[in-house]
């Protein structure tokens, strides 16, 4: 943590604690955050470094629910709340009900027209999005140090298949035709996830294992949430652009809008949510790109992800193919960090034929410059990757945890 404790400073309470933390930050720390709130959907804001801002509404509420023993009852009630327009269940604690009614409300800047256009975008690009959410976004999370540690040591780390299914649900829900409509589920997923994040902020600092590995005292700050946000839409759009997928401007704006709303519903302050792709890329260059690094926890999580294909392999997916695809999507540096071997055959196929394959699918090329077998192989690969991403999307209940990872096996070792 360095020279002082953020937790001690924040005990002063609210904005005073946040301002106090900034006031005592070292010059190097204070200079890190330079992105202006004028580039956000709010267009204005206090401009506080988001590393020192959490969720002042959800955090004390959920801490209270845990401490007074209300969480099991709340989880049981919230299992019945599955649709955006559905009334909240009877019997919820009054303070939780008041918070959730506010948290489920769409912001004034929500644009139904853009959301309708986002549906068109998702329909056209569904296969690509499944691959990118599942592997570009999923794998990059393993080299986001704070996220990898938070996942590994929290309750989510005890059952990674369940944890992955909940991440998949977010990507699935936002891409559904009725994501933010009354009969959709995106708002429900976001609000429940916001409650989970608040619980992790309360519980994880009690884990001596997390304390021994982390360089912070409170996890999942607004900065951490924006890092994760950029691992999703910003990363996805960068790949679609690099693949030369032709996306009309109005569809690009609409896709971004659907994720701007997701950020808001997850509890990210509007002053940190980029208003445009240019602002998103600018912010990502500051908060995402420089912090990527390997950790023992991330290596273990990457191993789990790379082995998921075995259950639906059918001769197509295997650890070596998923490893090659990770190298192709995220580059040599991240692949080396994750100790992913080179697989010359698959590396060569992807490097040589992926862009022509996309060009044929997009109608830019009429003839694939390879054999029919290679085209079929890539087409099958993309479909299997989407299946892998969705295979854990069974009946999912996002629930507030009451403990950290109970199966913590000891310090994860670096692989040789």
Short mmCIF file of C-alpha atoms in Angstrom, two decimals:
data_model
loop_
_atom_site.label_atom_id
_atom_site.label_comp_id
_atom_site.label_asym_id
_atom_site.label_seq_id
_atom_site.Cartn_x
_atom_site.Cartn_y
_atom_site.Cartn_z
CA UNK A 1 0.00 0.00 0.00
CA UNK A 2 2.90 2.40 0.33
CA UNK A 3 3.08 5.21 2.87
CA UNK A 4 -0.50 5.35 4.17
CA UNK A 5 -3.72 3.38 4.47
CA UNK A 6 -6.61 4.32 2.21
CA UNK A 7 -8.97 2.54 4.55
CA UNK A 8 -7.88 4.71 7.46
CA UNK A 9 -8.33 7.86 5.40
CA UNK A 10 -11.71 6.78 4.16
CA UNK A 11 -12.93 6.20 7.70
CA UNK A 12 -13.35 9.96 7.77
CA UNK A 13 -16.33 9.28 5.57
CA UNK A 14 -17.77 10.03 2.12
CA UNK A 15 -16.33 12.69 -0.12
CA UNK A 16 -14.13 14.05 2.68
CA UNK A 17 -12.34 10.71 2.90
CA UNK A 18 -11.89 10.58 -0.86
CA UNK A 19 -10.57 14.14 -1.07
CA UNK A 20 -8.32 13.46 1.89
CA UNK A 21 -6.85 10.44 0.16
CA UNK A 22 -6.12 12.50 -2.91
CA UNK A 23 -4.60 15.27 -0.84
CA UNK A 24 -2.07 12.93 0.73
CA UNK A 25 -1.28 10.97 -2.45
CA UNK A 26 2.28 11.04 -3.63
CA UNK A 27 2.98 13.22 -6.68
CA UNK A 28 3.43 10.15 -8.90
CA UNK A 29 0.09 8.74 -7.80
CA UNK A 30 -1.70 12.06 -8.15
CA UNK A 31 -0.49 12.49 -11.73
CA UNK A 32 -1.75 9.11 -12.92
CA UNK A 33 -5.36 10.13 -13.58
CA UNK A 34 -5.56 12.83 -16.25
CA UNK A 35 -8.67 11.86 -18.21
CA UNK A 36 -11.18 14.72 -18.14
CA UNK A 37 -14.85 14.23 -17.19
CA UNK A 38 -15.69 16.55 -20.10
CA UNK A 39 -15.21 13.47 -22.29
CA UNK A 40 -17.78 11.44 -20.35
CA UNK A 41 -21.48 10.83 -20.89
CA UNK A 42 -22.06 13.27 -18.01
CA UNK A 43 -19.92 15.93 -19.68
CA UNK A 44 -18.80 17.14 -16.27
CA UNK A 45 -17.71 15.85 -12.89
CA UNK A 46 -15.41 16.29 -9.93
CA UNK A 47 -12.50 14.74 -11.80
CA UNK A 48 -11.42 12.63 -8.80
CA UNK A 49 -8.98 9.81 -9.46
CA UNK A 50 -11.31 6.77 -9.76
CA UNK A 51 -8.81 4.58 -7.91
CA UNK A 52 -10.03 6.32 -4.77
CA UNK A 53 -13.75 6.08 -5.49
CA UNK A 54 -15.93 3.02 -4.87
CA UNK A 55 -19.74 2.77 -4.54
CA UNK A 56 -20.93 4.97 -1.71
CA UNK A 57 -24.54 3.83 -2.10
CA UNK A 58 -24.15 0.05 -2.42
CA UNK A 59 -21.12 -0.57 -0.21
CA UNK A 60 -22.45 0.38 3.24
CA UNK A 61 -25.82 -1.17 2.44
CA UNK A 62 -24.46 -4.58 1.46
CA UNK A 63 -21.96 -4.56 4.33
CA UNK A 64 -24.92 -4.05 6.64
CA UNK A 65 -26.89 -6.88 5.00
CA UNK A 66 -23.95 -9.24 5.54
CA UNK A 67 -23.24 -8.14 9.10
CA UNK A 68 -26.86 -8.42 10.23
CA UNK A 69 -27.32 -11.85 8.61
CA UNK A 70 -29.90 -10.85 6.00
CA UNK A 71 -28.10 -12.15 2.90
CA UNK A 72 -29.46 -15.76 2.77
CA UNK A 73 -33.02 -14.47 2.96
CA UNK A 74 -32.32 -11.76 0.39
CA UNK A 75 -30.72 -14.22 -2.03
CA UNK A 76 -33.72 -16.54 -1.76
CA UNK A 77 -36.09 -13.68 -2.54
CA UNK A 78 -34.01 -12.30 -5.41
CA UNK A 79 -33.93 -15.68 -7.18
CA UNK A 80 -37.49 -14.92 -8.23
CA UNK A 81 -36.57 -11.50 -9.68
CA UNK A 82 -35.44 -12.26 -13.23
CA UNK A 83 -37.03 -9.71 -15.60
CA UNK A 84 -36.32 -5.99 -15.84
CA UNK A 85 -39.93 -4.89 -15.50
CA UNK A 86 -40.84 -7.35 -12.77
CA UNK A 87 -41.75 -5.87 -9.37
CA UNK A 88 -39.20 -6.45 -6.65
CA UNK A 89 -40.11 -9.38 -4.37
CA UNK A 90 -42.10 -8.75 -1.22
CA UNK A 91 -40.16 -9.16 1.98
CA UNK A 92 -36.93 -7.41 0.98
CA UNK A 93 -35.39 -5.21 3.70
CA UNK A 94 -36.64 -1.65 3.27
CA UNK A 95 -33.18 -0.15 2.76
CA UNK A 96 -32.33 -2.69 0.07
CA UNK A 97 -35.65 -2.17 -1.69
CA UNK A 98 -35.13 1.60 -1.80
CA UNK A 99 -31.64 1.17 -3.22
CA UNK A 100 -32.72 -1.35 -5.86
CA UNK A 101 -35.66 0.73 -7.06
CA UNK A 102 -33.26 3.58 -7.68
CA UNK A 103 -30.52 1.37 -9.11
CA UNK A 104 -32.85 -0.26 -11.65
CA UNK A 105 -33.96 3.08 -13.11
CA UNK A 106 -32.55 3.95 -16.51
CA UNK A 107 -30.63 7.26 -16.68
CA UNK A 108 -32.18 10.27 -18.44
CA UNK A 109 -29.63 9.97 -21.24
CA UNK A 110 -30.72 6.45 -22.25
CA UNK A 111 -31.74 6.40 -25.92
CA UNK A 112 -34.24 3.74 -26.98
CA UNK A 113 -33.53 4.42 -30.63
CA UNK A 114 -29.84 3.63 -30.17
CA UNK A 115 -30.72 0.50 -28.22
CA UNK A 116 -32.89 -0.69 -31.10
CA UNK A 117 -29.97 -0.12 -33.48
CA UNK A 118 -27.68 -2.02 -31.09
CA UNK A 119 -29.98 -5.02 -31.55
CA UNK A 120 -29.32 -4.86 -35.31
CA UNK A 121 -25.58 -4.69 -34.67
CA UNK A 122 -25.67 -7.67 -32.29
CA UNK A 123 -27.76 -9.71 -34.75
CA UNK A 124 -25.24 -9.12 -37.55
CA UNK A 125 -22.10 -9.67 -35.46
CA UNK A 126 -23.28 -12.30 -32.98
CA UNK A 127 -20.70 -14.92 -33.89
CA UNK A 128 -17.83 -12.46 -33.71
CA UNK A 129 -19.08 -11.03 -30.42
CA UNK A 130 -19.35 -14.47 -28.84
CA UNK A 131 -15.74 -15.22 -29.69
CA UNK A 132 -14.47 -11.83 -28.56
CA UNK A 133 -16.43 -11.69 -25.30
CA UNK A 134 -15.41 -15.22 -24.48
CA UNK A 135 -11.76 -15.12 -25.43
CA UNK A 136 -10.43 -11.63 -26.06
CA UNK A 137 -12.27 -10.19 -23.05
CA UNK A 138 -12.21 -13.38 -21.01
CA UNK A 139 -8.52 -14.06 -21.45
CA UNK A 140 -7.40 -10.46 -21.04
CA UNK A 141 -9.00 -10.52 -17.60
CA UNK A 142 -6.32 -12.99 -16.52
CA UNK A 143 -3.61 -10.36 -17.08
CA UNK A 144 -5.48 -7.61 -15.24
CA UNK A 145 -3.72 -8.11 -11.89
CA UNK A 146 -6.32 -6.65 -9.54
CA UNK A 147 -9.17 -8.44 -11.27
CA UNK A 148 -7.34 -11.77 -11.33
CA UNK A 149 -6.56 -11.55 -7.61
CA UNK A 150 -10.09 -10.45 -6.72
CA UNK A 151 -11.60 -13.37 -8.63
CA UNK A 152 -9.11 -15.94 -7.35
CA UNK A 153 -9.45 -15.14 -3.65
CA UNK A 154 -13.16 -14.27 -3.53
CA UNK A 155 -15.97 -16.80 -3.48
CA UNK A 156 -16.01 -16.77 -7.30
CA UNK A 157 -12.61 -18.43 -7.32
CA UNK A 158 -14.02 -21.52 -5.60
CA UNK A 159 -16.08 -22.47 -8.67
CA UNK A 160 -14.67 -20.98 -11.84
CA UNK A 161 -17.25 -22.63 -14.09
CA UNK A 162 -19.98 -20.87 -12.12
CA UNK A 163 -17.98 -17.62 -12.16
CA UNK A 164 -17.52 -17.86 -15.93
CA UNK A 165 -21.21 -18.59 -16.43
CA UNK A 166 -22.09 -15.35 -14.67
CA UNK A 167 -19.66 -13.40 -16.83
CA UNK A 168 -21.14 -15.08 -19.90
CA UNK A 169 -24.61 -14.07 -18.79
CA UNK A 170 -23.66 -10.39 -18.86
CA UNK A 171 -22.43 -10.67 -22.45
CA UNK A 172 -25.43 -12.76 -23.45
CA UNK A 173 -27.97 -10.45 -21.84
CA UNK A 174 -26.57 -7.27 -23.38
CA UNK A 175 -26.68 -8.90 -26.80
CA UNK A 176 -30.26 -10.11 -26.52
CA UNK A 177 -33.02 -8.44 -28.51
CA UNK A 178 -34.83 -7.22 -25.39
CA UNK A 179 -31.78 -6.43 -23.24
CA UNK A 180 -33.14 -3.29 -21.56
CA UNK A 181 -36.86 -3.89 -22.19
CA UNK A 182 -39.26 -4.94 -19.46
CA UNK A 183 -39.10 -8.58 -20.54
CA UNK A 184 -35.30 -8.55 -20.79
CA UNK A 185 -32.75 -9.35 -18.10
CA UNK A 186 -29.82 -6.94 -18.53
CA UNK A 187 -30.93 -4.49 -15.83
CA UNK A 188 -31.50 -7.34 -13.37
CA UNK A 189 -28.07 -8.80 -14.14
CA UNK A 190 -26.37 -5.43 -13.66
CA UNK A 191 -28.09 -4.57 -10.38
CA UNK A 192 -27.38 -8.00 -8.91
CA UNK A 193 -23.76 -7.77 -10.06
CA UNK A 194 -23.49 -4.36 -8.41
CA UNK A 195 -24.60 -5.95 -5.12
CA UNK A 196 -22.02 -8.72 -5.56
CA UNK A 197 -19.24 -6.18 -6.14
CA UNK A 198 -20.22 -4.36 -2.95
CA UNK A 199 -20.12 -7.65 -1.03
CA UNK A 200 -16.64 -8.45 -2.37
CA UNK A 201 -15.42 -5.01 -1.27
CA UNK A 202 -16.62 -5.83 2.25
CA UNK A 203 -15.39 -9.43 2.38
CA UNK A 204 -12.13 -9.60 0.45
CA UNK A 205 -10.16 -7.27 2.78
CA UNK A 206 -10.83 -9.88 5.49
CA UNK A 207 -8.90 -12.53 3.50
CA UNK A 208 -5.27 -12.80 4.65
CA UNK A 209 -4.46 -14.53 1.37
CA UNK A 210 -5.75 -11.62 -0.70
CA UNK A 211 -4.09 -9.13 1.66
CA UNK A 212 -0.78 -10.91 1.14
CA UNK A 213 -1.00 -10.64 -2.64
CA UNK A 214 -2.86 -7.38 -3.25
CA UNK A 215 -1.39 -3.89 -3.51
CA UNK A 216 -4.62 -2.24 -2.37
CA UNK A 217 -6.85 -2.37 0.70
CA UNK A 218 -10.26 -2.08 -0.96
CA UNK A 219 -10.92 -3.96 -4.23
CA UNK A 220 -13.08 -3.06 -7.24
CA UNK A 221 -12.66 0.71 -7.32
CA UNK A 222 -14.28 2.80 -10.03
CA UNK A 223 -10.95 2.59 -11.87
CA UNK A 224 -10.99 -1.21 -11.62
CA UNK A 225 -14.53 -1.28 -12.97
CA UNK A 226 -13.54 0.90 -15.92
CA UNK A 227 -10.59 -1.39 -16.64
CA UNK A 228 -13.01 -4.33 -16.82
CA UNK A 229 -15.41 -2.24 -18.93
CA UNK A 230 -12.64 -1.54 -21.44
CA UNK A 231 -11.80 -5.25 -21.57
CA UNK A 232 -15.28 -5.71 -23.04
CA UNK A 233 -16.62 -3.12 -25.56
CA UNK A 234 -13.37 -1.24 -26.19
CA UNK A 235 -11.41 -4.44 -26.73
CA UNK A 236 -14.15 -5.93 -28.89
CA UNK A 237 -14.39 -2.87 -31.15
CA UNK A 238 -10.60 -2.72 -31.56
CA UNK A 239 -10.60 -6.30 -32.82
CA UNK A 240 -13.55 -5.79 -35.16
CA UNK A 241 -11.77 -2.73 -36.57
CA UNK A 242 -8.48 -4.61 -36.98
CA UNK A 243 -10.37 -7.40 -38.79
CA UNK A 244 -11.73 -4.75 -41.19
CA UNK A 245 -15.33 -5.57 -40.34
CA UNK A 246 -17.41 -2.83 -41.95
CA UNK A 247 -19.60 -1.25 -39.27
CA UNK A 248 -21.84 1.74 -40.11
CA UNK A 249 -21.25 4.70 -37.79
CA UNK A 250 -24.76 4.61 -36.35
CA UNK A 251 -24.36 0.93 -35.40
CA UNK A 252 -20.96 1.59 -33.82
CA UNK A 253 -22.44 4.43 -31.75
CA UNK A 254 -25.39 2.23 -30.75
CA UNK A 255 -23.16 -0.64 -29.62
CA UNK A 256 -21.19 1.79 -27.47
CA UNK A 257 -24.43 3.21 -26.05
CA UNK A 258 -25.58 -0.22 -24.91
CA UNK A 259 -22.32 -0.59 -22.97
CA UNK A 260 -22.46 2.96 -21.61
CA UNK A 261 -25.80 2.03 -20.08
CA UNK A 262 -24.33 -1.21 -18.75
CA UNK A 263 -21.58 0.76 -17.01
CA UNK A 264 -24.13 3.08 -15.43
CA UNK A 265 -26.33 0.19 -14.26
CA UNK A 266 -23.28 -1.57 -12.78
CA UNK A 267 -22.63 1.46 -10.60
CA UNK A 268 -19.92 3.25 -12.56
CA UNK A 269 -20.28 7.00 -12.16
CA UNK A 270 -21.32 8.76 -15.35
CA UNK A 271 -18.30 11.06 -15.18
CA UNK A 272 -16.03 8.06 -15.83
CA UNK A 273 -18.03 6.53 -18.72
CA UNK A 274 -16.61 7.65 -22.10
CA UNK A 275 -18.98 9.54 -24.39
CA UNK A 276 -17.40 8.31 -27.65
CA UNK A 277 -15.08 5.66 -29.03
CA UNK A 278 -12.31 8.24 -29.28
CA UNK A 279 -12.68 9.00 -25.58
CA UNK A 280 -12.94 5.29 -24.76
CA UNK A 281 -9.69 4.56 -26.58
CA UNK A 282 -8.02 7.51 -24.91
CA UNK A 283 -9.10 6.37 -21.47
CA UNK A 284 -8.16 2.75 -22.14
CA UNK A 285 -4.64 3.85 -23.07
CA UNK A 286 -4.37 5.27 -19.57
CA UNK A 287 -6.20 2.76 -17.39
CA UNK A 288 -6.06 -0.59 -19.20
CA UNK A 289 -2.98 -0.90 -21.41
CA UNK A 290 -0.31 0.09 -18.83
CA UNK A 291 -1.56 -2.17 -16.04
CA UNK A 292 -1.63 -5.49 -17.91
CA UNK A 293 0.79 -7.95 -16.31
CA UNK A 294 1.04 -11.62 -15.30
CA UNK A 295 0.27 -12.83 -11.79
CA UNK A 296 0.28 -16.33 -10.26
CA UNK A 297 -3.48 -16.01 -9.80
CA UNK A 298 -4.01 -14.97 -13.41
CA UNK A 299 -1.95 -17.90 -14.68
CA UNK A 300 -4.15 -20.34 -12.80
CA UNK A 301 -7.32 -18.71 -14.08
CA UNK A 302 -5.97 -18.80 -17.65
CA UNK A 303 -5.28 -22.53 -17.29
CA UNK A 304 -8.88 -23.08 -16.24
CA UNK A 305 -10.18 -21.10 -19.21
CA UNK A 306 -7.93 -22.88 -21.69
CA UNK A 307 -9.08 -26.28 -20.45
CA UNK A 308 -12.79 -25.54 -20.75
CA UNK A 309 -12.88 -26.68 -24.37
CA UNK A 310 -12.33 -30.32 -23.41
CA UNK A 311 -15.99 -30.78 -22.53
CA UNK A 312 -17.19 -29.95 -26.07
CA UNK A 313 -14.02 -30.72 -28.02
CA UNK A 314 -15.43 -33.06 -30.66
CA UNK A 315 -12.05 -32.99 -32.34
CA UNK A 316 -12.21 -29.22 -32.88
CA UNK A 317 -11.42 -27.45 -29.63
CA UNK A 318 -8.43 -28.34 -27.51
CA UNK A 319 -6.06 -26.49 -25.23
CA UNK A 320 -3.62 -25.98 -28.09
CA UNK A 321 -6.24 -24.42 -30.36
CA UNK A 322 -7.56 -22.17 -27.61
CA UNK A 323 -3.98 -21.23 -26.78
CA UNK A 324 -3.24 -20.37 -30.41
CA UNK A 325 -6.42 -18.32 -30.60
CA UNK A 326 -5.44 -16.46 -27.42
CA UNK A 327 -2.04 -15.64 -28.94
CA UNK A 328 -3.72 -14.50 -32.16
CA UNK A 329 -6.23 -12.27 -30.35
CA UNK A 330 -4.05 -10.81 -27.61
CA UNK A 331 -0.54 -10.96 -29.07
CA UNK A 332 2.77 -12.58 -28.26
CA UNK A 333 3.46 -10.60 -25.07
CA UNK A 334 0.31 -11.73 -23.27
CA UNK A 335 0.68 -15.28 -24.60
CA UNK A 336 4.21 -15.41 -23.17
CA UNK A 337 2.99 -14.03 -19.85
CA UNK A 338 0.42 -16.83 -19.73
CA UNK A 339 3.07 -19.42 -20.64
CA UNK A 340 1.15 -20.41 -23.78
CA UNK A 341 3.27 -22.48 -26.13
CA UNK A 342 3.56 -21.75 -29.81
CA UNK A 343 1.60 -24.10 -32.06
CA UNK A 344 3.03 -23.55 -35.55
CA UNK A 345 0.17 -25.16 -37.47
CA UNK A 346 -2.63 -23.27 -35.72
CA UNK A 347 -0.63 -20.05 -35.38
CA UNK A 348 0.02 -20.17 -39.12
CA UNK A 349 -3.61 -20.89 -40.03
CA UNK A 350 -4.88 -17.96 -37.98
CA UNK A 351 -2.16 -15.52 -39.04
CA UNK A 352 -2.55 -16.35 -42.74
CA UNK A 353 -6.22 -17.05 -43.27
CA UNK A 354 -8.24 -15.27 -40.59
CA UNK A 355 -8.52 -11.90 -42.32
CA UNK A 356 -9.46 -13.46 -45.70
CA UNK A 357 -11.98 -15.65 -43.88
CA UNK A 358 -13.59 -12.57 -42.30
CA UNK A 359 -13.50 -10.78 -45.67
CA UNK A 360 -15.43 -13.63 -47.30
CA UNK A 361 -17.96 -13.71 -44.48
CA UNK A 362 -18.38 -9.94 -44.83
CA UNK A 363 -18.80 -10.14 -48.60
CA UNK A 364 -15.62 -8.19 -49.33
CA UNK A 365 -14.02 -11.19 -51.05
CA UNK A 366 -15.99 -13.56 -53.22
CA UNK A 367 -13.45 -16.36 -53.17
CA UNK A 368 -11.54 -17.62 -50.14
CA UNK A 369 -7.79 -17.67 -51.00
CA UNK A 370 -7.30 -21.10 -49.49
CA UNK A 371 -8.87 -24.53 -49.63
CA UNK A 372 -12.50 -25.21 -48.80
CA UNK A 373 -11.26 -27.34 -45.92
CA UNK A 374 -9.45 -24.38 -44.32
CA UNK A 375 -12.53 -22.16 -44.69
CA UNK A 376 -14.71 -24.88 -43.15
CA UNK A 377 -12.20 -25.32 -40.33
CA UNK A 378 -12.25 -21.61 -39.44
CA UNK A 379 -16.02 -21.45 -39.71
CA UNK A 380 -16.34 -24.44 -37.41
CA UNK A 381 -13.79 -22.97 -35.03
CA UNK A 382 -15.70 -19.73 -34.62
CA UNK A 383 -18.96 -21.59 -34.01
CA UNK A 384 -17.36 -23.90 -31.47
CA UNK A 385 -15.82 -20.95 -29.65
CA UNK A 386 -19.23 -19.33 -29.36
CA UNK A 387 -20.65 -22.62 -28.10
CA UNK A 388 -17.87 -22.80 -25.52
CA UNK A 389 -18.66 -19.26 -24.39
CA UNK A 390 -22.34 -20.08 -23.99
CA UNK A 391 -22.01 -23.67 -22.76
CA UNK A 392 -22.02 -22.59 -19.12
CA UNK A 393 -25.08 -20.41 -19.65
CA UNK A 394 -27.42 -22.70 -17.78
CA UNK A 395 -29.96 -21.48 -15.22
CA UNK A 396 -27.90 -18.86 -13.42
CA UNK A 397 -28.62 -17.10 -10.16
CA UNK A 398 -26.33 -14.17 -9.35
CA UNK A 399 -26.21 -14.10 -5.56
CA UNK A 400 -24.58 -11.98 -2.88
CA UNK A 401 -21.65 -13.88 -1.32
CA UNK A 402 -21.15 -14.10 2.43
CA UNK A 403 -17.59 -15.47 2.42
CA UNK A 404 -14.38 -15.57 0.42
CA UNK A 405 -12.97 -18.58 -1.43
CA UNK A 406 -13.34 -21.42 1.11
CA UNK A 407 -11.14 -23.79 -0.90
CA UNK A 408 -8.07 -21.60 -1.07
CA UNK A 409 -5.30 -24.14 -1.72
CA UNK A 410 -2.31 -22.03 -0.80
CA UNK A 411 -0.11 -19.71 -2.77
CA UNK A 412 -0.52 -20.35 -6.52
CA UNK A 413 2.80 -21.27 -8.03
CA UNK A 414 4.36 -19.89 -11.17
CA UNK A 415 4.59 -22.49 -13.87
CA UNK A 416 8.00 -23.37 -15.22
#
